[in-house]
């Protein structure tokens, strides 16, 4: 388990300190578009410097190292209990090293024992598959952006949103408007149409595991993703809500079945400090390839 | 760009307008959710903490002990300020604050207190924890650590040329209110 432990600590370090390439590319492109001398441009320049500095110093990009969310694609036969125990140990070790902030608080007493391990912390999602490969992805989801996530139940009278794709578009853009700069924009939306409330939110977060430059295989959703980004960037909210042309870096939308009575649209907002990485692990637990 | 050195005079703060870029030098205190609720409900500040003409920085830093057992700030950007909206106005008046550093902006209650008492809201870049940690030159002390835990404690920090933008001034202006109004109108034209 020592090899697996070291691999998971390295996954946490890398996720906390290094922005994935697909995200950094879009941030750099957005810097080109902002007006020279504007506060939006200066905000993006500080963001750019921060990305470099975090990588060079191997320290957290953002001090809110967030909810620690593991997504594990497991071959049949993986001992999930042992894996989860090792993951918890890795979180303790990474916290002691300063890759993670002491960030987990007892919701009833307010006590923070400084380990980041407790009920629901970290969170592990296991998906079993028939292949051989063990893949583990990690998302560190900051609280500021998590707080501006939203779930809508359609129809929505106030937003004139019916149970169709145009209604989905209206509520997704409303979430962007309500978030303003509070989620540390420019951000990325993960959206789920359908599901029960809990599954819908979970699926919206899993959309954030997609690379920003991928293409949605469903043509209607691909069109909606592009339209939401384009329209949001016309609203003038801008980086940090300072005004400007970059409000969203991307949008990823998935759809799952619903019951006839429910029509949920769930929006998870990810800040520009988009922390997710992933690795393929060999049989001994060593990292054999990076996923982003 | 305006250089500001702590402690601040009311005159200096009143001269600032929305959109001004500033760089702050001096001693600042962090305080976030638990500290604001505590002070609002009548909790006492530790005697060493003097906020008069000073700053509260909405921040929960990552701080570790180095080999020599000294505190070292590893990451320290701003947290979302709007959660302190129920408490901020009273705290500005009661403790004589001249500036708040945070992110995301605050509401009408804070804006009114800024106007009444001569205080500004300074927006730092959210998520820029490394750039901002480099501006922290020393950790002087920490208070209420046992009670609230590390991110929620009051950290006394020396900062040098800490960058921020005035987004709410002491004359009733708020960039956040302006952007909300303009973006609401822009969206209405597009749905």
Coordinates of C-alpha atoms in Angstrom, one line a residue:
Chain A
X1 CA 0.0 0.0 0.0
X2 CA 3.0 2.3 0.4
X3 CA 3.3 2.8 -3.4
X4 CA -0.4 3.6 -3.7
X5 CA -0.1 6.0 -0.8
X6 CA 2.7 7.8 -2.4
X7 CA 0.9 8.0 -5.7
X8 CA -2.2 9.4 -4.1
X9 CA -0.2 12.0 -2.2
X10 CA 1.5 13.0 -5.5
X11 CA -1.9 13.2 -7.1
X12 CA -3.1 15.6 -4.4
X13 CA 0.1 17.7 -4.6
X14 CA -0.2 18.0 -8.4
X15 CA -3.9 18.8 -8.3
X16 CA -3.5 21.5 -5.6
X17 CA -0.5 23.1 -7.3
X18 CA -0.8 22.6 -11.0
X19 CA -3.6 23.8 -13.3
X20 CA -4.4 21.2 -16.0
X21 CA -3.1 22.2 -19.5
X22 CA -6.6 22.3 -21.1
X23 CA -7.7 24.9 -18.5
X24 CA -4.5 27.0 -18.7
X25 CA -4.8 27.2 -22.5
X26 CA -8.2 28.8 -22.3
X27 CA -7.2 31.2 -19.5
X28 CA -4.3 32.5 -21.6
X29 CA -6.5 32.9 -24.6
X30 CA -9.0 35.0 -22.6
X31 CA -6.2 37.3 -21.4
X32 CA -5.6 38.2 -25.1
X33 CA -9.3 39.3 -25.4
X34 CA -9.5 41.7 -22.4
X35 CA -9.1 45.4 -23.0
X36 CA -5.5 46.6 -22.3
X37 CA -5.3 48.6 -19.1
X38 CA -8.7 47.4 -17.8
X39 CA -9.0 45.9 -14.3
X40 CA -10.2 42.7 -16.0
X41 CA -6.9 42.4 -17.8
X42 CA -4.9 43.1 -14.6
X43 CA -7.0 40.4 -12.8
X44 CA -6.1 37.9 -15.5
X45 CA -2.5 38.8 -15.4
X46 CA -2.3 38.2 -11.6
X47 CA -4.1 34.9 -12.3
X48 CA -1.5 34.0 -14.9
X49 CA 1.3 34.8 -12.5
X50 CA -0.3 32.8 -9.8
X51 CA -0.6 29.7 -11.9
X52 CA 3.2 29.9 -12.7
X53 CA 4.1 30.6 -9.1
X54 CA 2.1 27.7 -7.7
X55 CA 3.6 25.3 -10.1
X56 CA 7.1 26.5 -9.5
X57 CA 6.8 26.5 -5.7
X58 CA 4.7 23.3 -5.6
X59 CA 2.2 25.1 -3.3
X60 CA -1.6 25.4 -3.5
X61 CA -2.9 27.6 -6.3
X62 CA -5.7 28.7 -4.0
X63 CA -5.7 28.6 -0.2
X64 CA -9.2 27.0 -0.3
X65 CA -8.2 23.5 -1.2
X66 CA -11.8 22.7 -1.2
X67 CA -13.8 19.5 -0.9
X68 CA -11.6 16.5 -1.7
X69 CA -13.4 14.4 -4.3
X70 CA -12.0 11.2 -5.6
X71 CA -13.5 9.5 -8.7
X72 CA -12.2 6.0 -9.1
X73 CA -12.7 3.8 -12.1
X74 CA -12.1 0.4 -10.6
X75 CA -11.5 -3.0 -12.3
X76 CA -13.6 -5.8 -10.8
X77 CA -11.8 -7.2 -7.8
X78 CA -10.3 -4.0 -6.5
X79 CA -10.5 -3.9 -2.7
X80 CA -12.4 -0.6 -2.4
X81 CA -12.3 -0.6 1.4
X82 CA -8.5 -0.8 1.4
X83 CA -8.3 1.8 -1.4
X84 CA -10.5 4.2 0.6
X85 CA -8.4 3.7 3.7
X86 CA -5.2 4.6 1.8
X87 CA -6.9 7.6 0.3
X88 CA -7.8 8.9 3.7
X89 CA -4.2 8.4 4.8
X90 CA -3.0 10.3 1.8
X91 CA -5.3 13.2 2.6
X92 CA -3.9 13.3 6.2
X93 CA -0.3 13.3 4.9
X94 CA -1.0 15.9 2.2
X95 CA -2.6 18.1 4.8
X96 CA 0.5 17.9 7.0
X97 CA 2.7 18.8 4.1
X98 CA 0.6 21.9 3.3
X99 CA -0.8 20.7 0.0
X100 CA -4.2 20.9 1.5
X101 CA -5.5 23.5 4.0
X102 CA -6.9 22.2 7.3
X103 CA -10.3 22.5 5.7
X104 CA -12.8 20.0 7.2
X105 CA -15.0 21.1 10.0
X106 CA -17.5 19.2 12.2
X107 CA -20.8 20.7 11.1
X108 CA -22.4 20.5 14.5
X109 CA -19.6 21.5 16.9
X110 CA -17.6 23.7 14.4
X111 CA -14.5 21.8 15.5
X112 CA -11.6 21.5 13.0
X113 CA -9.3 18.7 14.0
X114 CA -6.8 19.7 11.3
X115 CA -6.7 16.3 9.4
X116 CA -9.3 16.8 6.6
X117 CA -10.6 13.3 7.5
X118 CA -14.1 12.9 9.0
X119 CA -17.6 11.9 8.0
X120 CA -17.9 12.6 4.3
X121 CA -14.4 13.8 4.0
X122 CA -12.8 12.9 1.7
X123 CA -15.5 11.8 -0.7
X124 CA -14.9 8.7 -2.9
X125 CA -17.0 7.8 -5.9
X126 CA -16.2 4.3 -7.2
X127 CA -17.3 3.2 -10.7
X128 CA -16.6 -0.4 -11.4
X129 CA -15.8 -1.5 -15.0
X130 CA -14.8 -4.6 -16.9
X131 CA -11.4 -3.4 -18.1
X132 CA -8.1 -3.9 -16.4
X133 CA -7.2 -0.4 -15.8
X134 CA -7.4 1.4 -12.4
X135 CA -7.9 5.2 -12.9
X136 CA -8.2 7.7 -10.2
X137 CA -9.3 11.3 -10.7
X138 CA -9.2 14.0 -8.1
X139 CA -11.2 17.3 -7.9
X140 CA -10.5 19.9 -5.3
X141 CA -13.7 21.9 -5.3
X142 CA -13.4 25.3 -3.5
X143 CA -16.2 26.6 -1.3
X144 CA -16.6 30.0 -3.0
X145 CA -17.6 28.4 -6.3
X146 CA -19.5 25.6 -4.7
X147 CA -21.7 28.2 -3.0
X148 CA -22.8 29.7 -6.3
X149 CA -24.0 26.4 -7.7
X150 CA -27.7 26.1 -8.3
X151 CA -30.5 23.7 -8.9
X152 CA -33.6 24.6 -10.8
X153 CA -36.9 22.8 -11.0
X154 CA -38.7 23.4 -14.3
X155 CA -41.0 25.0 -15.3
X156 CA -39.8 28.2 -13.6
X157 CA -42.4 31.0 -13.9
X158 CA -40.1 33.8 -12.9
X159 CA -37.5 32.9 -15.5
X160 CA -40.2 31.9 -18.1
X161 CA -38.4 28.6 -18.4
X162 CA -40.3 25.7 -19.9
X163 CA -39.4 22.0 -19.9
X164 CA -37.2 22.2 -23.0
X165 CA -33.7 23.1 -24.0
X166 CA -34.6 26.8 -24.3
X167 CA -35.8 26.6 -20.6
X168 CA -32.6 24.9 -19.7
X169 CA -30.6 27.7 -21.4
X170 CA -32.6 30.3 -19.4
X171 CA -31.9 28.8 -16.0
X172 CA -28.2 28.1 -16.8
X173 CA -27.7 31.7 -17.8
X174 CA -29.6 32.8 -14.7
X175 CA -27.1 30.8 -12.6
X176 CA -24.2 32.7 -14.3
X177 CA -26.0 36.1 -13.6
X178 CA -26.6 35.2 -9.9
X179 CA -23.0 34.1 -9.4
X180 CA -21.5 37.4 -10.7
X181 CA -17.9 37.4 -9.5
X182 CA -18.5 35.5 -6.3
X183 CA -17.5 32.1 -7.7
X184 CA -14.0 33.4 -8.7
X185 CA -14.7 33.8 -12.4
X186 CA -14.0 33.3 -15.1
X187 CA -15.5 29.9 -14.4
X188 CA -16.5 26.7 -15.9
X189 CA -20.1 25.2 -15.6
X190 CA -20.8 21.6 -15.2
X191 CA -24.5 21.0 -15.9
X192 CA -26.9 18.1 -15.6
X193 CA -30.3 18.0 -17.1
X194 CA -32.6 15.4 -15.4
X195 CA -32.1 13.0 -12.6
X196 CA -33.3 13.2 -9.0
X197 CA -31.9 16.1 -7.0
X198 CA -28.8 14.3 -5.6
X199 CA -27.9 12.4 -8.8
X200 CA -28.4 15.5 -10.8
X201 CA -25.9 17.5 -8.8
X202 CA -23.5 14.6 -8.7
X203 CA -23.7 14.2 -12.5
X204 CA -23.2 18.0 -13.0
X205 CA -19.9 17.7 -11.1
X206 CA -18.8 14.8 -13.1
X207 CA -19.2 16.9 -16.3
X208 CA -16.2 18.9 -14.9
X209 CA -14.0 15.8 -15.4
X210 CA -14.3 16.4 -19.2
X211 CA -11.5 18.2 -20.9
X212 CA -12.4 21.8 -21.9
X213 CA -11.5 21.2 -25.5
X214 CA -13.6 18.1 -26.0
X215 CA -16.8 18.0 -28.1
X216 CA -20.1 16.9 -26.7
X217 CA -21.2 13.8 -28.7
X218 CA -24.9 15.0 -28.5
X219 CA -25.3 17.7 -31.1
X220 CA -28.1 19.6 -29.2
X221 CA -26.0 19.7 -26.0
X222 CA -22.9 20.7 -27.9
X223 CA -24.8 23.6 -29.4
X224 CA -26.2 24.6 -26.0
X225 CA -22.7 24.4 -24.4
X226 CA -21.3 26.8 -27.1
X227 CA -24.3 29.1 -26.9
X228 CA -24.1 29.4 -23.1
X229 CA -20.4 30.4 -23.2
X230 CA -20.9 32.9 -26.0
X231 CA -24.0 34.5 -24.3
X232 CA -22.4 34.6 -20.9
X233 CA -19.4 36.3 -22.2
X234 CA -21.6 39.0 -23.7
X235 CA -23.0 39.9 -20.3
X236 CA -20.1 42.0 -19.1
X237 CA -19.6 40.3 -15.8
X238 CA -15.9 39.5 -16.5
X239 CA -13.1 38.2 -14.4
X240 CA -13.9 38.5 -10.6
X241 CA -17.1 40.4 -11.6
X242 CA -15.0 43.4 -12.5
X243 CA -16.7 43.8 -15.9
X244 CA -15.0 42.5 -19.1
X245 CA -15.4 39.9 -21.8
X246 CA -14.5 36.7 -20.1
X247 CA -17.2 35.4 -17.8
X248 CA -17.0 31.7 -18.6
X249 CA -14.1 29.6 -19.8
X250 CA -16.3 26.7 -20.7
X251 CA -19.6 24.8 -20.2
X252 CA -20.1 21.0 -20.1
X253 CA -23.6 19.6 -20.1
X254 CA -24.9 16.1 -19.7
X255 CA -28.4 14.7 -19.6
X256 CA -29.8 11.7 -17.7
X257 CA -33.3 10.3 -17.4
X258 CA -35.8 11.8 -15.1
X259 CA -39.2 10.8 -13.8
X260 CA -42.2 12.4 -15.5
X261 CA -42.9 14.6 -12.5
X262 CA -39.4 16.1 -12.2
X263 CA -37.3 18.2 -14.4
X264 CA -34.1 19.4 -12.7
X265 CA -31.3 21.4 -14.1
X266 CA -28.3 21.4 -11.8
X267 CA -25.4 23.7 -12.3
X268 CA -22.0 23.3 -10.6
X269 CA -19.7 26.2 -10.9
X270 CA -16.0 25.7 -11.0
X271 CA -13.7 28.7 -10.4
X272 CA -10.8 29.6 -12.7
X273 CA -8.5 27.8 -10.2
X274 CA -9.8 24.6 -11.7
X275 CA -8.1 21.8 -9.8
X276 CA -8.5 18.4 -11.2
X277 CA -6.0 15.8 -12.2
X278 CA -6.1 12.1 -12.7
X279 CA -3.8 9.1 -13.1
X280 CA -3.7 5.6 -14.4
X281 CA -2.3 3.3 -11.7
X282 CA -0.3 0.2 -12.3
X283 CA -1.0 -3.1 -10.4
X284 CA 1.5 -2.1 -7.6
X285 CA -0.2 1.3 -7.3
X286 CA 2.5 3.3 -9.1
X287 CA 1.4 6.1 -11.5
X288 CA 1.8 4.9 -15.0
X289 CA 0.2 7.8 -16.9
X290 CA -1.4 11.2 -16.2
X291 CA -4.9 11.8 -17.6
X292 CA -4.9 15.6 -18.0
Chain B
X1 CA -1.9 53.1 -8.5
X2 CA -2.1 54.4 -4.9
X3 CA 0.2 53.2 -2.2
X4 CA -1.5 52.9 1.2
X5 CA 0.4 52.4 4.4
X6 CA -1.4 51.3 7.6
X7 CA -2.8 52.8 9.8
X8 CA -5.1 54.7 7.5
X9 CA -6.5 58.2 8.0
X10 CA -10.1 58.9 7.2
X11 CA -9.0 61.5 4.7
X12 CA -6.9 59.1 2.8
X13 CA -9.7 56.6 2.6
X14 CA -12.3 59.2 1.6
X15 CA -10.0 60.1 -1.4
X16 CA -10.3 56.6 -2.9
X17 CA -12.8 55.9 -5.7
X18 CA -14.3 52.8 -7.3
X19 CA -11.8 51.5 -9.8
X20 CA -8.6 52.7 -8.1
X21 CA -5.8 50.2 -7.9
X22 CA -4.0 50.2 -4.5
X23 CA -1.0 48.5 -2.9
X24 CA -1.2 48.1 0.9
X25 CA 1.7 48.0 3.3
X26 CA 1.6 47.4 7.1
X27 CA -0.1 45.1 9.6
X28 CA -3.4 43.5 8.7
X29 CA -5.7 41.0 10.6
X30 CA -7.6 38.2 9.0
X31 CA -11.1 37.4 10.0
X32 CA -13.8 35.4 8.3
X33 CA -17.1 33.7 9.1
X34 CA -16.6 32.6 12.7
X35 CA -14.8 35.8 13.8
X36 CA -17.5 38.1 12.3
X37 CA -20.4 36.2 13.9
X38 CA -18.5 36.1 17.2
X39 CA -17.8 39.9 17.2
X40 CA -21.3 40.7 16.1
X41 CA -22.7 38.7 19.0
X42 CA -20.6 40.7 21.5
X43 CA -17.5 38.5 21.6
X44 CA -14.4 40.4 22.8
X45 CA -11.3 40.9 20.6
X46 CA -8.1 39.7 22.1
X47 CA -6.4 42.8 23.7
X48 CA -3.5 42.6 21.2
X49 CA -5.8 43.0 18.2
X50 CA -6.4 46.6 17.3
X51 CA -8.6 47.2 14.3
X52 CA -8.9 51.0 14.7
X53 CA -8.0 52.7 11.4
X54 CA -7.0 49.2 10.1
X55 CA -8.0 46.3 7.9
X56 CA -9.9 43.0 8.3
X57 CA -8.8 40.6 5.5
X58 CA -11.4 38.0 4.7
X59 CA -9.0 35.2 4.4
X60 CA -8.4 31.7 5.7
X61 CA -4.7 31.1 4.9
X62 CA -2.8 27.8 4.6
X63 CA -0.2 28.2 7.4
X64 CA 2.4 25.6 8.4
X65 CA 5.3 25.6 10.9
X66 CA 8.8 25.7 9.3
X67 CA 11.8 23.7 10.6
X68 CA 12.5 26.5 13.2
X69 CA 9.0 26.2 14.5
X70 CA 8.0 29.6 13.0
X71 CA 4.6 30.1 11.2
X72 CA 4.9 30.2 7.4
X73 CA 2.1 31.2 5.1
X74 CA 1.9 28.8 2.2
X75 CA -1.2 30.2 0.5
X76 CA -3.4 33.2 1.3
X77 CA -6.0 34.6 -1.1
X78 CA -9.3 36.2 -0.2
X79 CA -12.5 34.3 0.6
X80 CA -16.0 35.3 -0.5
X81 CA -17.1 38.4 1.5
X82 CA -20.8 38.3 1.0
X83 CA -21.2 35.8 3.9
X84 CA -20.1 38.5 6.3
X85 CA -22.8 40.9 5.1
X86 CA -25.1 40.5 8.1
X87 CA -22.3 41.5 10.4
X88 CA -19.9 43.8 8.5
X89 CA -21.7 47.1 8.9
X90 CA -21.8 46.9 12.7
X91 CA -18.2 45.7 12.9
X92 CA -16.9 48.6 10.7
X93 CA -18.5 51.1 13.1
X94 CA -17.7 49.4 16.3
X95 CA -14.0 48.8 15.7
X96 CA -13.2 51.8 13.5
X97 CA -12.2 49.8 10.4
X98 CA -11.0 51.8 7.4
X99 CA -10.9 48.9 4.9
X100 CA -12.1 45.4 4.2
X101 CA -10.1 43.1 1.9
X102 CA -12.1 40.3 0.3
X103 CA -13.6 39.1 -2.9
X104 CA -16.9 39.1 -4.7
X105 CA -18.1 42.4 -3.1
X106 CA -20.7 43.1 -0.4
X107 CA -24.2 44.5 -0.1
X108 CA -26.0 47.7 0.8
X109 CA -25.5 47.4 4.5
X110 CA -21.7 47.4 4.2
X111 CA -21.8 50.1 1.6
X112 CA -23.9 52.3 3.9
X113 CA -21.4 51.7 6.8
X114 CA -18.5 52.5 4.5
X115 CA -20.2 55.8 3.7
X116 CA -21.0 56.6 7.3
X117 CA -17.7 55.7 8.9
X118 CA -15.2 56.3 6.1
X119 CA -14.3 52.8 5.0
X120 CA -13.7 51.1 1.7
X121 CA -14.0 47.6 0.3
X122 CA -10.8 46.4 -1.5
X123 CA -11.2 43.5 -3.9
X124 CA -8.2 41.1 -4.1
X125 CA -8.0 38.5 -6.8
X126 CA -9.8 35.4 -5.7
X127 CA -7.8 32.2 -6.0
X128 CA -4.5 34.1 -6.4
X129 CA -3.1 32.5 -3.2
X130 CA 0.5 32.4 -4.3
X131 CA 0.9 35.9 -5.6
X132 CA -0.8 37.2 -2.5
X133 CA 1.1 35.0 -0.1
X134 CA 4.4 36.5 -1.5
X135 CA 3.2 39.9 -0.3
X136 CA 3.0 38.6 3.2
X137 CA 6.4 39.2 4.7
X138 CA 5.8 37.9 8.3
X139 CA 3.3 36.2 10.5
X140 CA 3.3 38.2 13.8
X141 CA 0.8 36.1 15.8
X142 CA -2.4 34.2 15.7
X143 CA -5.4 34.6 18.0
X144 CA -8.5 32.4 18.7
X145 CA -6.8 29.5 17.1
X146 CA -8.1 26.9 19.6
X147 CA -11.6 28.3 19.4
X148 CA -12.0 28.5 15.7
X149 CA -9.3 26.4 14.0
X150 CA -6.6 27.6 11.6
X151 CA -8.6 28.9 8.6
X152 CA -11.0 30.8 10.9
X153 CA -8.5 32.2 13.4
X154 CA -7.3 35.8 13.5
X155 CA -3.9 35.9 11.9
X156 CA -1.8 39.1 12.4
X157 CA 0.2 39.5 9.2
X158 CA 2.7 42.0 7.9
X159 CA 2.1 42.8 4.2
X160 CA 4.1 44.7 1.6
X161 CA 2.6 46.1 -1.5
X162 CA -0.4 43.9 -1.3
X163 CA -2.5 44.5 -4.5
X164 CA -6.2 45.2 -4.6
X165 CA -8.8 47.3 -6.4
X166 CA -11.4 49.6 -4.7
X167 CA -14.8 48.2 -5.7
X168 CA -16.9 49.9 -3.0
X169 CA -15.9 53.4 -1.9
X170 CA -16.9 55.6 1.0
X171 CA -19.2 57.7 -1.2
X172 CA -21.9 55.1 -1.9
X173 CA -20.5 53.7 -5.1
X174 CA -20.2 50.0 -5.8
X175 CA -18.8 48.4 -8.9
X176 CA -20.7 45.2 -7.9
X177 CA -24.0 47.0 -8.0
X178 CA -23.1 48.5 -11.4
X179 CA -22.0 45.2 -13.0
X180 CA -25.1 43.4 -11.6
X181 CA -27.5 46.0 -13.1
X182 CA -25.7 46.1 -16.5
X183 CA -25.4 42.3 -16.8
X184 CA -29.1 41.8 -15.7
X185 CA -30.2 44.1 -18.6
X186 CA -27.8 42.4 -21.0
X187 CA -29.2 39.0 -20.2
X188 CA -32.8 40.2 -20.5
X189 CA -32.0 41.2 -24.1
X190 CA -30.7 37.7 -24.8
X191 CA -33.4 35.3 -23.4

